[in-house]
Coordinates of C-alpha atoms in Angstrom, one line a residue:
M385 CA -10.4 -33.1 61.2
K386 CA -8.9 -36.1 59.0
K387 CA -12.6 -36.7 58.4
F388 CA -12.8 -33.0 57.0
A389 CA -9.9 -33.7 54.9
V390 CA -10.7 -36.6 53.3
M391 CA -14.1 -34.5 52.8
L392 CA -12.7 -31.7 51.4
L393 CA -10.4 -33.3 48.7
T394 CA -13.3 -34.9 47.7
V395 CA -15.3 -31.7 46.9
L396 CA -12.4 -30.7 45.4
L397 CA -11.6 -33.3 43.4
A398 CA -15.4 -33.2 41.9
L399 CA -15.1 -30.0 40.9
V400 CA -12.2 -30.6 39.1
L401 CA -13.7 -33.5 36.9
G402 CA -17.0 -31.5 36.6
L403 CA -14.7 -28.2 35.0
A404 CA -13.1 -30.6 33.0
S405 CA -16.2 -32.6 31.6
F406 CA -17.7 -28.7 30.8
G407 CA -14.5 -28.4 28.4
C408 CA -14.5 -31.0 26.9
G409 CA -18.6 -30.4 26.1
N410 CA -17.1 -27.3 25.0
R411 CA -15.1 -29.0 22.2
E412 CA -18.3 -31.7 21.3
N413 CA -19.9 -28.2 20.5
G414 CA -17.7 -27.5 17.9
E415 CA -16.6 -24.0 19.8
N416 CA -13.0 -23.4 19.1
N417 CA -10.8 -20.9 21.9
S418 CA -7.8 -20.5 20.0
G419 CA -8.5 -17.3 18.0
E420 CA -7.7 -18.4 15.1
N421 CA -9.9 -18.0 12.4
G422 CA -9.7 -18.4 8.6
P423 CA -10.9 -20.8 6.6
G424 CA -9.9 -24.0 7.7
N425 CA -10.5 -22.3 11.7
E426 CA -14.2 -21.8 11.9
Q427 CA -15.6 -21.8 15.5
T428 CA -18.8 -23.0 15.3
Q429 CA -21.3 -21.9 18.4
T430 CA -23.4 -24.4 20.0
P431 CA -27.1 -23.4 18.8
E432 CA -29.4 -21.2 21.1
T433 CA -32.4 -22.0 21.2
D434 CA -36.2 -20.7 22.3
A435 CA -38.9 -22.6 25.8
G436 CA -40.5 -24.4 22.7
G437 CA -36.7 -26.3 21.3
N438 CA -36.8 -24.4 18.5
T439 CA -33.2 -23.3 16.9
I440 CA -32.3 -19.5 17.1
I441 CA -30.2 -18.1 13.9
E442 CA -29.5 -14.5 14.5
I443 CA -29.2 -12.5 11.7
M444 CA -27.2 -9.1 11.6
V445 CA -28.3 -6.6 9.1
H446 CA -27.0 -2.9 7.9
V447 CA -29.6 -0.9 8.3
A448 CA -31.6 0.7 10.5
E449 CA -35.3 -0.9 12.1
Q450 CA -37.4 1.8 10.6
S451 CA -35.5 2.6 7.1
A452 CA -37.3 1.1 4.3
E453 CA -35.2 -1.3 3.7
G454 CA -35.2 -2.4 7.7
M455 CA -38.8 -3.0 7.5
A456 CA -38.8 -4.9 4.3
Y457 CA -36.3 -7.0 6.4
K458 CA -38.9 -7.2 8.9
R459 CA -41.8 -8.2 6.8
V460 CA -39.9 -11.1 5.0
T461 CA -38.6 -12.4 8.5
D462 CA -41.9 -12.3 10.2
G463 CA -42.7 -14.0 7.6
F464 CA -40.4 -16.8 7.6
N465 CA -40.9 -17.2 11.4
A466 CA -45.1 -17.4 10.6
S467 CA -44.3 -20.2 7.8
S468 CA -44.7 -24.0 8.2
E469 CA -41.0 -23.9 7.2
A470 CA -39.7 -22.3 10.0
R471 CA -42.3 -25.0 11.9
D472 CA -41.2 -27.6 10.6
N473 CA -37.7 -27.3 10.5
K474 CA -37.9 -25.8 14.1
I475 CA -36.4 -22.4 13.3
R476 CA -36.9 -19.3 14.4
V477 CA -35.2 -15.9 13.3
R478 CA -33.7 -13.2 15.4
V479 CA -33.0 -9.8 13.3
N480 CA -29.8 -7.5 15.1
Y481 CA -30.0 -4.2 13.1
Q482 CA -26.7 -2.7 12.4
P483 CA -27.2 0.2 10.8
R484 CA -24.3 0.9 7.8
S485 CA -21.7 4.1 9.4
T486 CA -21.6 7.3 6.9
S487 CA -18.1 6.8 6.5
A488 CA -18.7 2.8 6.2
T489 CA -16.3 1.5 8.8
G490 CA -19.0 0.8 11.7
Y491 CA -20.7 -2.3 10.3
E492 CA -17.2 -4.0 9.0
T493 CA -15.7 -3.1 12.1
I494 CA -18.3 -4.7 14.2
L495 CA -17.9 -7.9 11.7
N496 CA -14.3 -8.0 12.4
G497 CA -14.5 -7.6 16.1
M498 CA -17.4 -10.5 16.3
L499 CA -14.6 -12.7 13.8
S500 CA -12.3 -12.4 16.8
Q501 CA -14.4 -13.2 19.3
G502 CA -16.3 -16.1 18.5
N503 CA -19.7 -14.4 18.6
L504 CA -20.6 -13.6 14.5
P505 CA -24.4 -14.3 14.2
D506 CA -25.7 -17.1 11.8
I507 CA -26.0 -15.0 8.5
I508 CA -25.2 -11.1 8.3
T509 CA -25.3 -8.7 5.0
F510 CA -22.1 -7.6 3.5
D511 CA -21.4 -5.7 0.5
A512 CA -20.8 -7.7 -2.8
P513 CA -17.5 -6.2 -3.3
N514 CA -15.9 -7.7 0.3
T515 CA -16.7 -10.7 -0.7
W516 CA -13.3 -12.3 -1.2
S517 CA -11.9 -10.0 1.4
Y518 CA -14.4 -12.0 4.1
A519 CA -14.2 -15.3 2.6
N520 CA -10.7 -15.3 2.8
S521 CA -10.5 -13.6 6.2
G522 CA -12.8 -16.5 7.3
I523 CA -16.4 -14.6 8.2
L524 CA -18.1 -15.8 5.4
S525 CA -18.6 -20.5 5.2
D526 CA -18.3 -21.3 1.6
I527 CA -21.9 -21.9 0.8
T528 CA -21.7 -23.5 -2.8
D529 CA -23.0 -28.0 -1.5
L530 CA -25.6 -25.9 1.0
I531 CA -27.6 -24.1 -2.0
S532 CA -29.1 -26.1 -4.9
A533 CA -28.1 -26.0 -8.6
E534 CA -31.2 -24.5 -9.6
T535 CA -31.3 -22.0 -7.4
Q536 CA -27.7 -20.6 -7.9
E537 CA -28.4 -20.6 -11.7
D538 CA -31.6 -18.4 -11.2
F539 CA -29.3 -15.3 -10.0
F540 CA -27.7 -13.4 -12.5
E541 CA -23.8 -15.0 -12.9
I542 CA -22.2 -10.8 -12.1
S543 CA -24.2 -10.6 -9.2
K544 CA -23.0 -13.7 -6.9
N545 CA -21.0 -13.8 -4.6
T546 CA -18.2 -16.2 -5.5
Y547 CA -14.3 -16.9 -4.5
Q548 CA -12.0 -19.0 -5.6
D549 CA -15.6 -20.6 -8.2
R550 CA -16.8 -21.7 -4.9
L551 CA -19.8 -19.3 -3.5
Y552 CA -20.0 -17.3 -1.2
G553 CA -23.7 -15.6 -0.4
L554 CA -26.4 -14.3 -2.4
P555 CA -27.6 -11.3 -2.9
I556 CA -30.3 -9.5 -1.9
Q557 CA -30.6 -7.1 -4.6
E558 CA -28.9 -5.9 -7.8
S559 CA -27.9 -2.3 -8.6
S560 CA -27.5 -0.5 -11.2
A561 CA -26.5 3.6 -11.2
G562 CA -27.4 6.1 -14.2
I563 CA -27.7 9.5 -14.7
Y564 CA -30.5 11.1 -13.5
Y565 CA -32.1 13.9 -15.7
N566 CA -34.3 16.7 -15.4
K567 CA -36.6 16.9 -18.9
R568 CA -37.7 20.5 -18.1
I569 CA -34.3 21.5 -17.9
F570 CA -33.6 19.7 -20.7
R571 CA -36.5 20.9 -22.3
E572 CA -36.0 24.4 -22.2
A573 CA -32.0 24.6 -22.8
G574 CA -31.9 22.7 -26.1
V575 CA -30.8 19.9 -25.7
L576 CA -33.9 17.3 -24.0
S577 CA -34.3 15.4 -28.2
P578 CA -30.7 14.0 -28.2
V579 CA -31.1 12.3 -24.5
E580 CA -35.1 10.8 -24.2
N581 CA -34.7 7.9 -26.2
M582 CA -31.3 7.1 -25.2
T583 CA -30.5 2.9 -24.7
A584 CA -27.8 1.0 -22.3
D585 CA -27.8 -0.5 -27.0
D586 CA -27.2 3.2 -28.0
P587 CA -25.5 5.6 -24.9
W588 CA -24.0 8.6 -25.2
D589 CA -20.6 9.1 -24.6
I590 CA -18.0 11.0 -23.0
E591 CA -17.7 13.3 -25.7
M592 CA -21.6 13.7 -26.0
F593 CA -22.0 14.4 -22.4
E594 CA -19.1 16.9 -21.8
I595 CA -20.9 19.3 -24.7
I596 CA -24.5 18.8 -22.7
C597 CA -22.9 20.1 -19.4
A598 CA -21.3 22.3 -21.0
T599 CA -24.9 23.4 -22.6
L600 CA -26.7 23.4 -19.5
K601 CA -24.0 25.3 -17.3
N602 CA -24.2 28.4 -20.4
S603 CA -27.8 28.1 -20.6
G604 CA -28.5 29.4 -17.4
K605 CA -31.3 27.0 -17.3
C606 CA -29.7 25.0 -13.7
D607 CA -27.7 26.1 -10.9
L608 CA -24.8 22.8 -11.9
P609 CA -25.2 20.4 -14.9
V610 CA -24.6 17.4 -12.9
D611 CA -24.1 16.0 -9.3
L612 CA -21.6 13.6 -9.7
Q613 CA -21.9 12.9 -5.7
L614 CA -17.9 13.8 -4.7
Y615 CA -19.3 15.3 -1.7
K616 CA -19.1 11.6 -0.3
A617 CA -15.4 10.4 -1.1
N618 CA -14.8 9.0 2.2
D619 CA -17.7 6.7 1.4
E620 CA -17.9 3.0 -0.7
T621 CA -20.9 5.2 -2.7
A622 CA -17.7 7.2 -3.7
T623 CA -15.8 4.3 -5.3
Y624 CA -19.6 2.5 -6.5
L625 CA -20.9 5.1 -8.7
L626 CA -17.5 6.5 -10.2
Y627 CA -15.4 3.1 -11.3
P628 CA -17.7 2.9 -14.3
F629 CA -16.0 6.3 -15.4
I630 CA -12.6 4.7 -15.4
L631 CA -13.4 1.9 -16.4
A632 CA -15.1 3.3 -19.9
Q633 CA -12.3 5.0 -20.5
G634 CA -9.7 2.1 -20.8
G635 CA -8.5 2.1 -17.2
S636 CA -7.7 -0.4 -14.8
F637 CA -7.3 -1.2 -11.0
L638 CA -5.7 -4.5 -10.2
S639 CA -4.4 -7.6 -12.0
E640 CA -6.9 -10.6 -12.9
D641 CA -5.8 -12.1 -8.7
G642 CA -6.0 -8.5 -7.2
M643 CA -2.5 -8.9 -5.4
T644 CA -0.8 -5.8 -8.2
A645 CA -2.2 -2.7 -8.9
T646 CA 1.0 -1.1 -10.4
G647 CA 0.9 -0.4 -13.9
Y648 CA -2.7 -0.9 -13.2
F649 CA -3.6 2.0 -11.2
N650 CA -1.2 3.7 -12.3
S651 CA -1.5 2.9 -16.2
A652 CA -1.7 6.2 -18.4
A653 CA -5.6 5.5 -19.2
T654 CA -6.6 5.3 -15.5
V655 CA -4.7 8.8 -14.5
N656 CA -6.8 10.2 -17.4
A657 CA -9.5 9.1 -16.7
F658 CA -9.4 10.6 -13.3
Q659 CA -8.1 14.1 -14.5
K660 CA -11.2 14.0 -17.0
I661 CA -13.4 14.3 -13.2
R662 CA -11.2 16.9 -11.9
D663 CA -11.6 18.8 -15.0
W664 CA -15.5 18.5 -15.0
V665 CA -15.1 20.0 -11.5
N666 CA -12.5 23.0 -13.3
A667 CA -14.9 23.4 -16.1
G668 CA -18.1 23.6 -13.3
Y669 CA -19.9 20.6 -14.9
T670 CA -19.8 19.4 -11.1
S671 CA -18.8 20.4 -7.3
Y672 CA -17.5 19.0 -4.4
D673 CA -19.4 21.6 -2.4
A674 CA -23.3 20.8 -4.3
S675 CA -26.3 19.9 -2.3
D676 CA -27.3 16.2 -2.1
V677 CA -30.6 17.2 -2.5
G678 CA -29.8 19.9 -5.4
F679 CA -31.3 17.3 -8.3
Y680 CA -34.1 16.9 -6.2
T681 CA -35.2 20.3 -5.8
G682 CA -35.0 20.9 -9.1
K683 CA -31.6 23.2 -9.3
Y684 CA -29.6 20.6 -10.4
A685 CA -30.2 18.9 -14.5
M686 CA -28.5 16.0 -13.9
Y687 CA -27.5 13.3 -10.4
L688 CA -25.1 10.0 -10.9
S689 CA -27.5 8.4 -8.5
S690 CA -28.2 4.2 -8.3
G691 CA -31.8 2.5 -7.9
W692 CA -32.4 3.8 -4.2
S693 CA -33.5 6.9 -5.7
I694 CA -36.5 6.7 -7.5
P695 CA -38.4 6.0 -4.6
E696 CA -37.0 9.3 -3.1
I697 CA -38.2 10.7 -5.5
E698 CA -41.4 9.5 -5.8
N699 CA -42.2 9.4 -2.3
Q700 CA -40.1 12.1 -1.0
Y701 CA -40.4 15.3 -4.6
A702 CA -43.2 14.3 -6.5
S703 CA -44.0 17.7 -6.2
T704 CA -40.5 18.8 -7.2
L705 CA -40.3 16.6 -9.7
G706 CA -43.5 14.9 -11.2
E707 CA -43.2 12.3 -13.5
D708 CA -41.1 15.3 -15.5
W709 CA -37.3 13.3 -14.7
G710 CA -35.5 9.6 -16.2
I711 CA -32.2 8.2 -16.3
L712 CA -30.5 8.3 -18.8
P713 CA -26.7 5.2 -19.4
Y714 CA -23.3 5.7 -18.1
P715 CA -21.5 7.7 -20.8
Q716 CA -19.3 5.0 -22.5
G717 CA -15.9 5.7 -24.0
T718 CA -13.8 3.1 -25.2
A719 CA -15.0 0.6 -22.9
K720 CA -18.6 0.1 -21.8
A721 CA -19.3 0.0 -18.3
S722 CA -21.9 0.4 -15.9
A723 CA -22.3 0.3 -11.6
T724 CA -23.0 -3.5 -10.3
G725 CA -22.8 -5.2 -7.5
S726 CA -25.2 -4.8 -3.6
W727 CA -25.7 -6.1 -0.4
S728 CA -25.7 -9.6 -0.1
F729 CA -26.6 -12.4 2.5
G730 CA -24.1 -15.2 4.2
I731 CA -23.0 -17.8 6.4
T732 CA -21.0 -16.9 8.8
T733 CA -17.5 -19.6 9.6
Q734 CA -19.2 -19.4 13.0
A735 CA -23.3 -20.3 12.6
S736 CA -24.3 -22.3 14.9
S737 CA -26.3 -24.9 12.6
P738 CA -25.2 -24.5 8.9
E739 CA -28.3 -26.5 7.6
K740 CA -30.9 -24.3 9.4
A741 CA -29.1 -21.2 8.5
A742 CA -29.5 -22.2 4.8
I743 CA -32.7 -22.6 4.7
V744 CA -33.7 -19.4 6.4
L745 CA -31.0 -17.6 4.2
K746 CA -33.2 -19.5 0.8
W747 CA -36.0 -18.0 2.2
L748 CA -34.6 -14.3 2.2
V749 CA -33.2 -14.7 -1.1
S750 CA -36.3 -16.5 -2.5
T751 CA -38.2 -14.1 -5.5
D752 CA -41.3 -13.2 -2.6
S753 CA -38.6 -11.9 -1.2
S754 CA -36.8 -10.5 -3.6
V755 CA -39.9 -8.7 -5.1
T756 CA -40.8 -7.4 -1.2
I757 CA -37.4 -6.2 -0.8
T758 CA -37.0 -4.4 -4.5
D759 CA -40.2 -2.7 -4.0
A760 CA -39.3 -1.1 -1.2
T761 CA -35.1 -0.2 -1.9
G762 CA -35.7 1.0 -5.5
M763 CA -33.8 -1.5 -6.5
I764 CA -33.3 -4.6 -9.3
P765 CA -33.5 -7.7 -8.0
A766 CA -30.7 -10.2 -8.4
R767 CA -33.1 -13.8 -9.5
Y768 CA -34.6 -13.8 -13.3
S769 CA -37.5 -15.1 -11.8
A770 CA -38.0 -12.2 -9.6
I771 CA -37.4 -9.9 -12.9
E772 CA -39.7 -11.4 -14.5
R773 CA -42.2 -10.9 -11.8
K774 CA -41.5 -7.2 -11.9
N775 CA -42.1 -7.6 -15.7
Y776 CA -40.7 -3.7 -16.1
E777 CA -42.1 -0.9 -18.5
A778 CA -39.7 -0.4 -21.8
G779 CA -38.3 2.9 -21.3
S780 CA -39.1 3.3 -17.2
P781 CA -36.6 4.4 -14.9
E782 CA -36.5 0.8 -13.6
Y783 CA -36.0 -1.4 -16.9
V784 CA -33.4 1.6 -18.0
L785 CA -31.3 0.1 -14.7
Y786 CA -31.8 -3.4 -15.7
D787 CA -31.4 -3.2 -19.0
Q788 CA -27.7 -1.8 -18.6
L789 CA -26.9 -3.8 -15.9
V790 CA -27.3 -7.0 -18.0
K791 CA -25.9 -5.2 -21.1
T792 CA -22.7 -3.1 -19.7
G793 CA -22.7 -4.1 -15.7
R794 CA -19.1 -5.0 -14.5
T795 CA -18.7 -5.2 -11.1
R796 CA -15.4 -3.6 -8.5
P797 CA -12.4 -5.5 -9.0
G798 CA -11.9 -8.7 -7.3
T799 CA -9.5 -8.8 -4.1
I800 CA -8.8 -10.2 -0.8
A801 CA -7.8 -6.4 -0.4
Y802 CA -10.7 -4.4 -1.1
P803 CA -10.9 -2.5 2.4
E804 CA -7.2 -1.3 0.5
F805 CA -8.6 -0.9 -2.9
T806 CA -11.4 1.1 -2.1
S807 CA -9.5 3.1 0.0
T808 CA -7.2 3.8 -2.0
F809 CA -9.9 4.5 -4.2
Q810 CA -12.0 7.1 -2.1
S811 CA -8.7 9.0 -1.5
V812 CA -7.8 9.8 -4.9
I813 CA -11.3 11.6 -5.1
N814 CA -10.8 13.2 -2.1
A815 CA -6.8 14.0 -3.0
L816 CA -8.2 15.8 -6.6
R817 CA -10.3 18.0 -4.8
N818 CA -7.6 20.5 -4.0
S819 CA -4.8 19.3 -6.9
N820 CA -4.9 19.9 -11.1
S821 CA -2.3 16.8 -11.6
A822 CA -4.3 13.1 -11.4
S823 CA -1.1 12.3 -12.3
Q824 CA 1.1 12.8 -9.4
V825 CA -2.4 12.1 -7.3
V826 CA -2.7 8.3 -8.7
Q827 CA 1.0 7.7 -8.8
T828 CA 1.6 8.2 -5.0
F829 CA -1.7 6.4 -3.8
T830 CA -0.7 3.7 -6.0
S831 CA 2.5 3.3 -4.2
E832 CA 0.7 3.1 -0.9
L833 CA -1.6 0.8 -2.3
Q834 CA 1.1 -1.2 -4.1
N835 CA 3.0 -1.5 -0.3
N836 CA -0.5 -2.4 1.8
L837 CA -0.7 -5.9 -1.2
N838 CA 2.6 -6.7 -0.7
R839 CA 2.0 -7.5 2.9
Y840 CA -0.2 -9.7 2.3
G841 CA 1.9 -12.2 0.6
K842 CA 3.9 -12.3 3.8

């Protein structure tokens, strides 16, 4: 009996020592199970390797694998896995496709859940205006010192994902939106000549935009003068497409530090600009009930959209529109403004090997990759070298978007509370569906936004 007790004690002691050793091993590998996140509390994970000893770098992207963009990512990542870069550095890329939901919250919810659980992938795609929020919350890692100055300088300054003068990501592509127009309808309504040679240097103004909308409406040549995609008021699409109209009319949103809405979001100029949108609905120029294919099928004269509509027109609606369409720049007011900002790649704070993740990231945003991805999406490369490779023809739809981007592009506001800001913007657009008073709507939501911003300071 005594001998059995000694043996049992020995086994228990060995078990305790083994568990203690296991715990120390986790700490040495950089794991942090405290649940605390944010800058300075990164939770790196133990590198995963395959049978060949290659470090697995996992990338989470926001699109479906079978989408045009998803297939472009696959071509780029397959190219990396077959490259000498991958072999020499013993890296293998794995892609996790997490399609962004219609309400735009699904992907972001998944990211925040992974952050709290300590299992973020090595690299993620993220929407550019979320840079401040993701950097501040500890999702994105500072990559300033991992990316050479030469590489950084090849990107448009407006496209870099910076927060407090540090780099937190690099764009997959850039974006610019504009007014797609049906030349046949414009020709039949007698308004083609004033717009067909329009450029970012000499755009139309808000007054001319309204006059042409009125002419188109009265001509009987179309079912709707312009589709502003107001039916997407619950999505980031609404913020992205419509914020330039507010800025162009002298409006503003937040203070420079992104923490004050009062006096900015509810300024007289901002209220008046939102009121314009409601007035256009009242006048029958646009509608919350428009069909999302109305322009494509030749029923609407104009359509506010980004470069992603170019391949859609060319691949699905060529028989309807042919080549009788083009893109016009945003109408301008007291200022010039057009939409910018697209999705980017960033390394997370929980990346198992930031140095190897950086090797992959540089491949993902390389000139070759930029061309491959933008060929599929219709968007604009964010690198000067890729723009040179594209060699857009002057006057082409792509050139109009690129030219507008570099001359009038203005980003959505920088703030660590961007989710609250964009939710407020969308709420205003939604509320204007049933209200003729932008002043009342904007004042109400500005108060709510300021209360939310104040919580960040506590």
